[in-house]
Amino acid sequence: MSYASLKKELQKIADVGFASAVLSWDQETYMPPKGATFRAQQLATLAGIAHKMYTDPAIGNMIKVLKSNNTLNEKETKNLNLVSEDYEKQKKYSTAFVEEMSHTVSECFQAWQSAREKNKYELYAPVLNRLVELKRKECDLLGYKEHPYDALIDQHEKGMTTREVEVLFDDVKKELIPLVQRIAQSPQVDDSFFYQHYDKQKQWDFGIKLLEQMGYDFNAGRQDISAHPFTIHFSSQDVRLTTRIDENNLSEMIWSCIHEGGHGLYEQGLPVEEYGMPLGNHISLGIHESQSRLWENNVGRSLLYWQNNMNLARTYFPEQLKNVSAQDFYKAANKVTPSLIRTNADELTYHFHVLIRFEIEKALIEEKVNVNELPELWNALYKKYLGIEVPDNTRGVMQDIHWSHGSFGYFPTYSIGSFYAAQFYAAAQKQLKNLDNQLLNGKMEALLAWLRENIHQHGKMYTSSELCVKISGEKLNFRYFMDYVVKKYTNIYFQP
Amino acid sequence: MSYASLKKELQKIADVGFASAVLSWDQETYMPPKGATFRAQQLATLAGIAHKMYTDPAIGNMIKVLKSNNTLNEKETKNLNLVSEDYEKQKKYSTAFVEEMSHTVSECFQAWQSAREKNKYELYAPVLNRLVELKRKECDLLGYKEHPYDALIDQHEKGMTTREVEVLFDDVKKELIPLVQRIAQSPQVDDSFFYQHYDKQKQWDFGIKLLEQMGYDFNAGRQDISAHPFTIHFSSQDVRLTTRIDENNLSEMIWSCIHEGGHGLYEQGLPVEEYGMPLGNHISLGIHESQSRLWENNVGRSLLYWQNNMNLARTYFPEQLKNVSAQDFYKAANKVTPSLIRTNADELTYHFHVLIRFEIEKALIEEKVNVNELPELWNALYKKYLGIEVPDNTRGVMQDIHWSHGSFGYFPTYSIGSFYAAQFYAAAQKQLKNLDNQLLNGKMEALLAWLRENIHQHGKMYTSSELCVKISGEKLNFRYFMDYVVKKYTNIYFQP
């Protein structure tokens, strides 16, 4: 039994997974409405097949034999150990459970779409309830040490626990709330120029330029339009981004493009020779998000970035931006104000949106709240943490796609990603002496090369924590994020 | 063992096949270039999985048990018998052969694309040669009575033999050559207005209108752009068309749209409850092509059609068409002239293009010619049957995608389809007394309903021949096609 034959089998399983990904991409970009029912069935079948292939005892035997093989090199050993862990985990699911989950997710996604359109939560609640019950069952199947929700977080951010997330959010509450309050008492910045009419095609072209500038390879990827921007890949050689464009809001397109571009660069940077293997895969969603946030916020909302790109923006929108300076643009890009929609939230209040979802998910999994009570709880928490009234469920509890996709334990990774981004970016700034000057000149190559070398190329070689220590000398530390935002927002809001 | 459980298994296999179809569609519409290698691997894996699932002895057992079950209704019995035949056929292939074929096809397709771009047949020949060898092997695997090429025709036009195709083409030679010669001696029609500048977006919009008029359901399908127009479906609820648009030639888009629309209507009309079963599938490529040709030629190149649609065309292109009457448009749409490219050929000389390919394929499979000699043979046959010189291989032997896809035995179905179309359309005209008047008023519903009732809804309930007898009272008869074209072209070319 050779390592090569295990790799070949795993790559076939990956082929099936990536085929599912193509079907999902199509579902959210181009699929006509009546295609939904059979598409759900096709996705469920592929999920069942992949699971069956993965949990085939032949795979277990190959792993067992190879574990006693001492000619494997470091990378092969790492792959083998990770595959072995994953194999044990996958075996906890039955194929029937996997197919039921896939079916329920597809149904739930359809229900969410139509409930959202009609603002009728009651159309969504029954199938969401079934999905939540399946997720609770999944926690039991997978097992956990302290809290059932640990099992769900672990799927997205391996090794992290409910307790650790609570500690992080305690910091968020302790430190971000006062900062946001102080900002609220300061003169507000003006971002009204974002809300003029901006031609769709020109926005599209501008977004493509920004992606090219970041180093996104359009020969190994593309961008399309979808209701909710996302990144998905079918190999590191075919990485798809989507964006959305609002003709009356330039900012949505810009930072959605840069954000997804950051995800895309990570996926294009994963080692192609490790296709289908753990070392060809991202570490965790938190690390994935660190890449999107780093580009979106640390780079894409910096003054230097707009000092360089203001002229480019003006070539597309000379009329709309004629009286807008780079400084104005920078300030507007960083306007802090409590708002209703997570994906439009600023860099600070964003984390309250995540906190709210984290608290709700925990309560759901603990069965302290039921699905019918979610709108009320949601609205109460928006009042509590953001001080705002939620006008309807479409813009409230139904605003996100995640729950309809069965993605519980996912939201915390958004905040974790932002915090990692700050820590990584601080390391990059230290190690790349010339970084600021390069950004000012629109040269992103060195930053991308640094990310490729320090993060992308390793795949799952290190855990999130190991990688973080390797890069910055210490584990995830909220302090980096606070230092970064205090400095930035002092400059924007508290300068005399 | 119930019929329902066999159906469930077959539908899962269909899910995998349709997933492959989504990957193929994406490959030819949106996939970035670097995605090709892994996409080929993903398609090969899915092909292998589907084959393995289909040839699982459990399926064989289910079929066997059900065959002795006498509670099945007529449709169930038909499905069972067809599945049984197909099962026996699939068992003749090994999974390794299926995967090798899939890999070779993907490679060959890539080689064809790049060889074509560079006009270098030598880049294509070696992998085409491997593919031809695989196809020869396939003939042996499948078996045949008279001629190895029978096995390949049978895959696309079940029940038809090399000998029968030869007889058909003898008629083509005997009857079409004199007609085309007589046309060549008559005054030529003027189609120069097609070759003005026609805005791409407006062409696109016009094409969509024509598809809507035919009754194509855009909630169960869509149209995209690809290098080579094709139709593909992932269920009868998700049928995709593609088209191409030449800014300097209006005619290409129009009849490509109508042609693919005809294919699409067939697929949208297949019974949804028979998803994944033979009765949910088209009869043969010849019958499929009868649907596209009927719409493209019998309807879309008729005088009535343009008497109705000329005003619509003028709303998109008022300048270009201001001096063009419906009669002018009709004549131009039916201009007969020998030409280089099959897909642009007129309704008559088209069949010489098919004849040439048929003769070459037969010779290849018989090993009377080798792949390196194809350009020479191709050019000689174009001289012989069409009287024209082939300027280069890109516009010669490499013009079609089919061989690179491993589709041998496919081309004859194009002619067969045209002949069926004429026979079916004659039946429709007889049975729908009012058809001409409806076309003149842009009312396509009755024709579509007739096709749905007589052809689409049956799936594979009847063989091509049985269906033809059921509809027209006799088997495929070339006379219908000749009657139709003699009448049409006499009107266009031989009126005093």
Coordinates of N, CA and C in Angstrom, one line a residue, chain A residues 11-16 18-20 22-23 25-26 29-35 38-39 41-42 45-46 49 53 99 217-222 224 234-240 272 275, chain B residues 11-16 18-20 22-23 25-26 29-35 38-39 41-42 45-46 49 53 99 217-222 224 234-240 272 275:
Chain A
Q11 N -7.9 12.1 -3.9 CA -8.1 13.1 -4.9 C -9.4 12.8 -5.7
K12 N -9.8 11.5 -5.8 CA -11.1 11.2 -6.4 C -12.2 11.7 -5.6
I13 N -12.0 11.6 -4.3 CA -13.1 12.1 -3.4 C -13.1 13.6 -3.5
A14 N -12.0 14.2 -3.6 CA -11.9 15.7 -3.8 C -12.6 16.1 -5.1
D15 N -12.4 15.3 -6.1 CA -13.1 15.6 -7.4 C -14.6 15.7 -7.2
V16 N -15.1 14.7 -6.4 CA -16.6 14.7 -6.2 C -17.0 16.0 -5.4
F18 N -15.4 18.8 -5.4 CA -15.3 20.0 -6.2 C -16.4 20.0 -7.3
A19 N -16.9 18.9 -7.7 CA -18.0 18.8 -8.6 C -19.2 19.4 -7.9
S20 N -19.4 19.1 -6.6 CA -20.5 19.7 -5.8 C -20.4 21.2 -5.8
V22 N -19.0 23.1 -8.0 CA -19.4 23.7 -9.3 C -21.0 23.8 -9.3
L23 N -21.6 22.8 -8.8 CA -23.1 22.8 -8.8 C -23.6 23.9 -7.9
W25 N -22.0 26.7 -7.0 CA -21.6 27.9 -7.7 C -22.7 28.3 -8.7
D26 N -23.0 27.3 -9.6 CA -24.0 27.5 -10.6 C -25.4 27.8 -10.0
T29 N -25.4 31.5 -9.1 CA -25.1 32.5 -10.1 C -26.0 32.4 -11.3
Y30 N -26.2 31.2 -11.9 CA -26.9 31.1 -13.2 C -28.1 30.2 -13.2
M31 N -28.3 29.4 -12.3 CA -29.4 28.4 -12.4 C -30.8 29.0 -12.5
P32 N -31.6 28.6 -13.5 CA -32.9 29.1 -13.5 C -33.8 28.5 -12.4
P33 N -34.8 29.3 -12.0 CA -35.5 28.9 -10.7 C -36.1 27.5 -10.7
K34 N -36.6 27.0 -11.8 CA -37.2 25.7 -11.8 C -36.1 24.6 -11.6
G35 N -34.9 24.9 -11.8 CA -33.8 23.9 -11.6 C -33.6 23.5 -10.2
F38 N -34.3 19.5 -8.6 CA -33.4 18.5 -9.0 C -31.9 18.8 -8.6
R39 N -31.6 20.1 -8.6 CA -30.2 20.4 -8.2 C -30.0 20.0 -6.7
Q41 N -31.4 17.5 -5.2 CA -31.2 16.1 -5.3 C -29.8 15.7 -5.8
Q42 N -29.3 16.4 -6.8 CA -28.0 16.1 -7.3 C -26.9 16.4 -6.3
T45 N -27.0 13.6 -3.6 CA -26.4 12.4 -4.1 C -24.9 12.5 -4.1
L46 N -24.3 13.6 -4.6 CA -22.9 13.8 -4.5 C -22.3 13.8 -3.1
I49 N -22.3 10.2 -2.0 CA -21.2 9.5 -2.7 C -19.8 9.8 -2.0
M53 N -17.4 7.2 -0.1 CA -16.1 6.9 -0.6 C -15.1 7.2 0.6
E99 N -26.9 12.5 3.6 CA -27.9 12.9 2.5 C -29.1 13.7 3.1
D217 N -5.5 36.2 -10.2 CA -5.2 35.7 -11.5 C -6.4 35.3 -12.2
F218 N -6.8 36.1 -13.2 CA -8.1 35.8 -14.0 C -7.9 34.6 -14.9
N219 N -6.7 34.1 -15.1 CA -6.6 32.9 -15.9 C -6.9 31.7 -15.0
A220 N -6.9 31.9 -13.7 CA -7.2 30.8 -12.8 C -8.4 31.2 -12.0
G221 N -9.3 32.0 -12.5 CA -10.5 32.4 -11.8 C -11.3 33.3 -12.6
R222 N -12.5 33.7 -12.0 CA -13.3 34.7 -12.7 C -14.2 35.3 -11.6
D224 N -18.3 36.7 -11.0 CA -19.7 36.8 -11.5 C -20.5 37.5 -10.5
F234 N -12.6 25.2 -7.3 CA -12.7 23.8 -7.8 C -11.3 23.2 -8.0
S235 N -10.3 24.0 -7.6 CA -8.9 23.6 -7.5 C -8.2 25.0 -7.3
S236 N -6.9 25.0 -7.0 CA -6.3 26.3 -6.9 C -6.2 27.0 -8.2
Q237 N -6.5 26.3 -9.3 CA -6.4 26.8 -10.7 C -7.7 27.3 -11.2
D238 N -8.8 27.2 -10.3 CA -10.1 27.7 -10.8 C -10.8 28.1 -9.5
V239 N -10.6 29.4 -9.2 CA -11.2 30.0 -8.0 C -12.2 31.1 -8.4
R240 N -13.4 30.9 -8.0 CA -14.5 31.9 -8.5 C -14.9 32.8 -7.4
V272 N -0.7 23.6 -5.6 CA -1.5 22.8 -6.6 C -1.1 21.3 -6.5
Y275 N -3.4 19.1 -4.3 CA -4.9 19.1 -4.7 C -5.5 17.9 -4.0
Chain B
Q11 N -32.0 7.0 -10.5 CA -32.0 8.5 -10.4 C -30.7 9.0 -9.8
K12 N -30.2 8.2 -8.8 CA -28.9 8.7 -8.3 C -27.8 8.7 -9.3
I13 N -27.8 7.6 -10.2 CA -26.9 7.6 -11.3 C -27.1 8.7 -12.2
A14 N -28.3 9.0 -12.5 CA -28.6 10.2 -13.3 C -28.1 11.5 -12.7
D15 N -28.3 11.6 -11.3 CA -27.7 12.8 -10.6 C -26.3 13.0 -11.0
V16 N -25.5 11.9 -10.9 CA -24.1 12.0 -11.2 C -23.8 12.4 -12.7
F18 N -25.9 14.1 -14.6 CA -26.3 15.5 -14.7 C -25.2 16.5 -14.1
A19 N -24.6 16.0 -13.0 CA -23.5 16.8 -12.4 C -22.4 16.9 -13.4
S20 N -22.1 15.8 -14.1 CA -21.0 15.9 -15.1 C -21.5 16.9 -16.2
V22 N -23.3 19.6 -15.8 CA -23.1 20.9 -15.3 C -21.6 21.3 -15.4
L23 N -20.7 20.4 -15.1 CA -19.3 20.6 -15.3 C -18.9 20.9 -16.7
W25 N -20.9 22.0 -19.1 CA -21.5 23.3 -19.5 C -20.6 24.4 -19.0
D26 N -20.2 24.3 -17.8 CA -19.3 25.3 -17.2 C -18.0 25.4 -18.0
T29 N -18.6 27.4 -21.1 CA -19.1 28.7 -21.1 C -18.3 29.7 -20.2
Y30 N -17.9 29.2 -19.0 CA -17.3 30.2 -18.0 C -16.0 29.8 -17.5
M31 N -15.6 28.6 -17.6 CA -14.3 28.1 -16.9 C -13.1 28.9 -17.4
P32 N -12.3 29.4 -16.4 CA -11.1 30.0 -16.8 C -10.1 29.0 -17.3
P33 N -9.1 29.4 -18.2 CA -8.3 28.5 -18.9 C -7.5 27.5 -18.0
K34 N -7.0 28.0 -16.9 CA -6.1 27.1 -16.1 C -7.0 26.0 -15.3
G35 N -8.3 26.2 -15.4 CA -9.2 25.2 -14.7 C -9.2 23.9 -15.5
F38 N -7.7 20.1 -14.0 CA -8.5 19.5 -12.9 C -9.9 19.2 -13.3
R39 N -10.4 20.0 -14.1 CA -11.8 19.8 -14.6 C -11.9 18.4 -15.4
Q41 N -10.0 15.9 -14.9 CA -9.9 14.9 -13.8 C -11.2 14.7 -13.1
Q42 N -11.9 15.8 -12.8 CA -13.2 15.7 -12.1 C -14.2 15.0 -13.0
T45 N -13.5 11.3 -13.1 CA -13.9 10.6 -11.8 C -15.4 10.4 -11.8
L46 N -16.2 11.4 -12.2 CA -17.6 11.3 -12.2 C -18.1 10.2 -13.2
I49 N -17.4 6.9 -11.6 CA -18.4 6.6 -10.5 C -19.7 6.2 -11.1
M53 N -21.5 2.6 -10.5 CA -22.8 2.5 -9.9 C -23.8 1.7 -10.9
E99 N -12.9 5.6 -17.6 CA -12.1 6.7 -17.1 C -11.0 7.1 -18.1
D217 N -39.1 28.0 -22.2 CA -39.4 28.5 -20.8 C -38.1 28.9 -20.1
F218 N -37.9 30.3 -20.0 CA -36.7 30.8 -19.3 C -36.7 30.6 -17.8
N219 N -37.8 30.1 -17.2 CA -37.7 29.8 -15.8 C -37.2 28.4 -15.6
A220 N -37.1 27.6 -16.7 CA -36.5 26.3 -16.7 C -35.4 26.2 -17.7
G221 N -34.7 27.3 -17.8 CA -33.5 27.3 -18.8 C -32.9 28.6 -18.9
R222 N -31.9 28.7 -19.7 CA -31.2 30.0 -19.9 C -30.4 29.9 -21.2
D224 N -26.6 31.2 -22.8 CA -25.3 31.8 -22.6 C -24.5 31.8 -23.9
F234 N -29.9 19.5 -17.3 CA -29.6 18.9 -16.0 C -30.9 18.3 -15.4
S235 N -31.9 18.4 -16.1 CA -33.3 17.9 -15.8 C -34.2 18.6 -16.8
S236 N -35.4 18.2 -17.0 CA -36.3 18.9 -17.9 C -36.6 20.3 -17.4
Q237 N -36.2 20.5 -16.1 CA -36.5 21.8 -15.5 C -35.3 22.8 -15.5
D238 N -34.3 22.3 -16.2 CA -33.1 23.2 -16.3 C -32.3 22.8 -17.5
V239 N -32.7 23.5 -18.6 CA -32.2 23.2 -19.9 C -31.4 24.4 -20.4
R240 N -30.2 24.2 -20.7 CA -29.3 25.4 -21.1 C -29.0 25.4 -22.6
V272 N -41.2 15.1 -16.5 CA -40.4 15.3 -15.4 C -40.4 14.2 -14.4
Y275 N -37.6 11.5 -14.6 CA -36.2 12.0 -14.4 C -35.3 10.8 -14.2

